[in-house]
XYZ file of C-alpha atoms in Angstrom:
250
model
C 53.887 -38.079 50.242
C 55.387 -36.926 46.989
C 52.492 -37.780 44.605
C 50.328 -36.686 46.880
C 51.473 -33.261 47.535
C 51.497 -33.195 43.805
C 48.405 -33.336 43.661
C 47.747 -31.268 45.873
C 49.108 -28.169 43.883
C 46.070 -28.609 41.592
C 43.226 -27.459 42.056
C 40.585 -30.871 42.780
C 36.839 -29.304 43.676
C 34.090 -29.318 40.822
C 31.817 -27.530 41.067
C 34.635 -25.187 41.285
C 33.482 -22.011 41.068
C 29.948 -22.460 42.337
C 28.571 -18.969 42.242
C 29.756 -18.284 39.289
C 27.395 -19.436 36.262
C 28.820 -18.032 33.695
C 31.285 -20.826 32.901
C 31.697 -24.230 33.646
C 35.068 -25.873 33.878
C 36.643 -28.745 34.495
C 40.595 -31.411 34.533
C 41.759 -34.114 35.563
C 45.251 -35.658 35.475
C 47.014 -39.359 35.690
C 50.481 -39.513 36.305
C 51.826 -42.548 34.060
C 54.556 -42.959 37.105
C 53.859 -41.692 41.564
C 54.604 -38.474 40.558
C 54.356 -36.724 36.648
C 55.845 -33.522 34.578
C 51.970 -32.227 33.870
C 50.641 -29.522 35.320
C 46.776 -28.164 34.978
C 45.483 -24.614 36.486
C 42.505 -22.325 36.817
C 42.315 -19.539 38.380
C 40.038 -15.432 38.464
C 42.214 -13.172 38.005
C 39.984 -10.791 39.413
C 36.281 -10.949 39.390
C 36.610 -10.158 35.740
C 39.095 -12.760 34.155
C 39.860 -16.581 34.223
C 42.849 -17.574 33.550
C 43.327 -21.308 32.278
C 46.602 -23.141 32.276
C 48.049 -26.458 30.523
C 51.893 -27.350 30.503
C 53.881 -31.094 30.435
C 56.660 -30.788 32.122
C 59.948 -33.245 30.339
C 61.213 -36.128 31.866
C 59.754 -38.102 34.234
C 59.044 -38.513 38.219
C 60.791 -36.321 40.966
C 62.621 -33.841 39.356
C 60.071 -33.331 36.698
C 57.392 -32.932 39.213
C 59.535 -30.026 41.043
C 60.335 -27.974 37.998
C 56.575 -28.506 37.354
C 56.076 -26.803 40.993
C 58.760 -23.747 39.996
C 56.687 -23.359 36.972
C 53.240 -24.171 38.003
C 54.091 -21.051 40.479
C 56.048 -18.667 38.484
C 52.942 -18.778 35.636
C 50.507 -17.687 38.452
C 52.519 -15.138 40.602
C 53.096 -13.258 37.472
C 49.461 -13.962 36.063
C 47.487 -12.527 38.832
C 50.044 -9.261 38.547
C 47.851 -8.666 35.683
C 50.611 -9.291 32.616
C 49.373 -10.624 29.645
C 49.734 -14.180 28.840
C 52.693 -13.458 26.059
C 54.653 -11.628 28.946
C 54.061 -13.385 31.661
C 55.736 -16.436 29.867
C 58.706 -14.442 28.308
C 58.824 -13.609 32.537
C 58.780 -17.005 33.905
C 61.174 -18.313 30.821
C 63.687 -15.829 31.807
C 63.066 -17.134 35.775
C 63.065 -20.885 34.620
C 66.161 -21.242 32.028
C 68.264 -19.007 34.994
C 68.614 -22.170 37.415
C 67.861 -25.797 34.909
C 70.615 -27.996 35.411
C 69.047 -30.915 34.903
C 68.314 -29.306 30.868
C 64.384 -29.825 31.690
C 62.031 -27.652 29.719
C 58.357 -26.580 29.564
C 55.594 -27.455 26.727
C 52.881 -24.438 28.454
C 49.246 -23.231 26.576
C 47.783 -20.351 28.381
C 44.714 -18.577 28.110
C 43.671 -15.364 30.092
C 39.208 -15.134 29.027
C 36.962 -11.875 29.447
C 34.129 -13.502 30.882
C 31.621 -11.365 29.735
C 32.656 -10.863 26.301
C 34.126 -14.229 25.564
C 36.603 -12.657 23.969
C 40.624 -15.076 25.191
C 43.406 -14.365 25.079
C 46.654 -16.810 24.784
C 49.997 -18.185 24.831
C 51.262 -21.005 23.759
C 54.925 -22.715 24.376
C 55.041 -25.351 22.061
C 52.311 -27.675 23.824
C 49.581 -29.417 21.190
C 47.388 -27.112 19.552
C 43.955 -27.073 21.819
C 40.438 -27.497 19.921
C 37.494 -25.429 20.192
C 33.879 -25.831 19.507
C 32.010 -23.286 18.801
C 28.384 -23.109 19.828
C 26.386 -25.124 16.660
C 29.920 -25.610 15.466
C 32.277 -29.276 16.041
C 34.948 -29.593 17.981
C 38.188 -27.617 14.965
C 42.301 -28.006 16.193
C 43.355 -24.611 16.973
C 47.277 -23.773 14.863
C 48.389 -20.720 15.027
C 52.330 -21.801 15.143
C 53.664 -22.153 18.863
C 56.296 -20.436 20.220
C 59.296 -21.514 21.925
C 58.765 -24.064 24.982
C 59.744 -22.535 28.495
C 63.191 -22.727 29.847
C 64.914 -24.256 26.960
C 66.491 -20.565 25.535
C 67.068 -17.466 26.940
C 65.783 -14.346 25.584
C 62.400 -16.014 23.947
C 60.347 -13.234 23.206
C 56.362 -14.583 23.621
C 53.198 -13.269 21.344
C 49.482 -14.006 22.598
C 46.916 -14.902 19.757
C 43.269 -14.235 20.504
C 39.947 -16.229 20.329
C 36.757 -15.040 21.043
C 33.996 -17.409 22.491
C 30.056 -17.821 21.992
C 28.318 -18.740 24.821
C 28.076 -22.729 23.897
C 31.121 -22.949 23.236
C 34.225 -25.535 24.899
C 37.988 -25.094 24.476
C 39.750 -28.690 25.137
C 42.827 -28.632 26.256
C 45.270 -31.984 26.828
C 48.740 -33.016 26.831
C 50.954 -35.048 24.549
C 50.136 -38.247 26.563
C 46.475 -38.185 24.807
C 47.604 -38.359 21.735
C 50.474 -40.180 22.026
C 49.027 -42.882 24.075
C 50.329 -46.657 22.481
C 48.363 -49.585 22.448
C 50.136 -53.203 22.120
C 50.614 -52.777 18.546
C 52.865 -50.017 19.067
C 50.272 -47.241 17.496
C 49.639 -43.412 18.507
C 46.096 -42.722 19.811
C 46.840 -39.313 17.686
C 45.244 -36.556 16.859
C 41.709 -37.493 14.333
C 41.003 -39.951 17.404
C 40.155 -37.481 19.934
C 38.479 -34.829 16.663
C 35.979 -37.883 16.857
C 35.660 -39.025 20.266
C 35.521 -34.800 21.535
C 33.107 -35.087 18.478
C 30.551 -38.060 19.671
C 30.374 -35.683 22.405
C 30.149 -32.227 21.759
C 27.224 -31.064 23.464
C 28.478 -33.116 26.716
C 29.774 -30.675 29.869
C 33.154 -30.760 31.799
C 32.814 -33.294 33.888
C 31.106 -36.270 31.818
C 33.631 -34.968 28.786
C 36.693 -35.203 29.791
C 35.515 -39.745 31.017
C 34.145 -40.036 28.294
C 37.990 -39.608 26.999
C 39.435 -40.980 28.685
C 37.453 -44.122 28.289
C 38.148 -44.199 24.231
C 41.610 -43.308 25.000
C 41.673 -46.776 27.823
C 39.623 -48.478 25.255
C 42.146 -48.390 22.722
C 45.477 -49.002 24.523
C 44.043 -51.981 26.024
C 46.171 -53.585 28.189
C 49.947 -51.849 26.859
C 51.823 -49.598 29.581
C 51.143 -46.427 29.697
C 54.022 -44.176 29.690
C 53.254 -40.439 29.483
C 51.000 -38.734 31.615
C 47.420 -38.109 30.547
C 46.427 -33.889 31.519
C 43.097 -32.936 30.347
C 40.960 -30.279 31.173
C 37.568 -28.380 29.377
C 36.271 -25.334 29.761
C 32.378 -24.089 28.410
C 30.309 -21.216 27.543
C 27.722 -21.564 29.490
C 27.140 -16.998 29.263
C 24.340 -16.396 32.325
C 24.486 -15.552 35.328
C 23.715 -16.484 38.838
C 24.435 -19.154 42.043
C 24.884 -22.534 41.207
C 23.369 -25.128 43.134
C 25.638 -27.901 43.879
C 29.180 -28.927 44.399
C 31.203 -32.072 44.929
C 34.872 -32.843 44.627
C 36.444 -34.497 41.836
């Protein structure tokens, strides 16, 4: 029941915005246990701005899942109020620190895209560096210095970064369950393998890109057990207008 409730809280209808052709988005989360601490989210703040979020709560099982629900709700509520990404994380951090008897923390990355221009303002709270492929180029890691984790310390003030995405560009977000997936020899999947598989499918739509990455992880891991949640989100800008023709459930 907890797993069903958790899954129902994450966006799961793809195509998510059938009337918007300016962008394409797809996400997936596979928990290591019945319930997990990872989450993703995406939502329109208004007709001109799209917010995307990915996060990873420390710990496993029900405590992490409950903390995930709180963090996800706070981030979305503050973002929909029109607050800047840096201020959202500053305010959410303060609220999470107020009642955190379990001593949990959250790594998180959020970006707010101005759909018409491709300009994105983002904030990173100790999370893995996203990868970006600008139109016609190759995937590269974004490695500006991240801020501190959420719920780790009171009084943290976060700083925003900025990114411009041209039509045809792709943003790929993930949690450390991807790069830290381990095979029977205790080798990590790692950032280089992730970069390589993305490069091999750099023109793919998000709905095809994520399964390609997951298939590569599965081939590497083999029959070794999964110790961490595996969560990914891809956003691709198309730069066109008009309604989409189909909608499915992912």
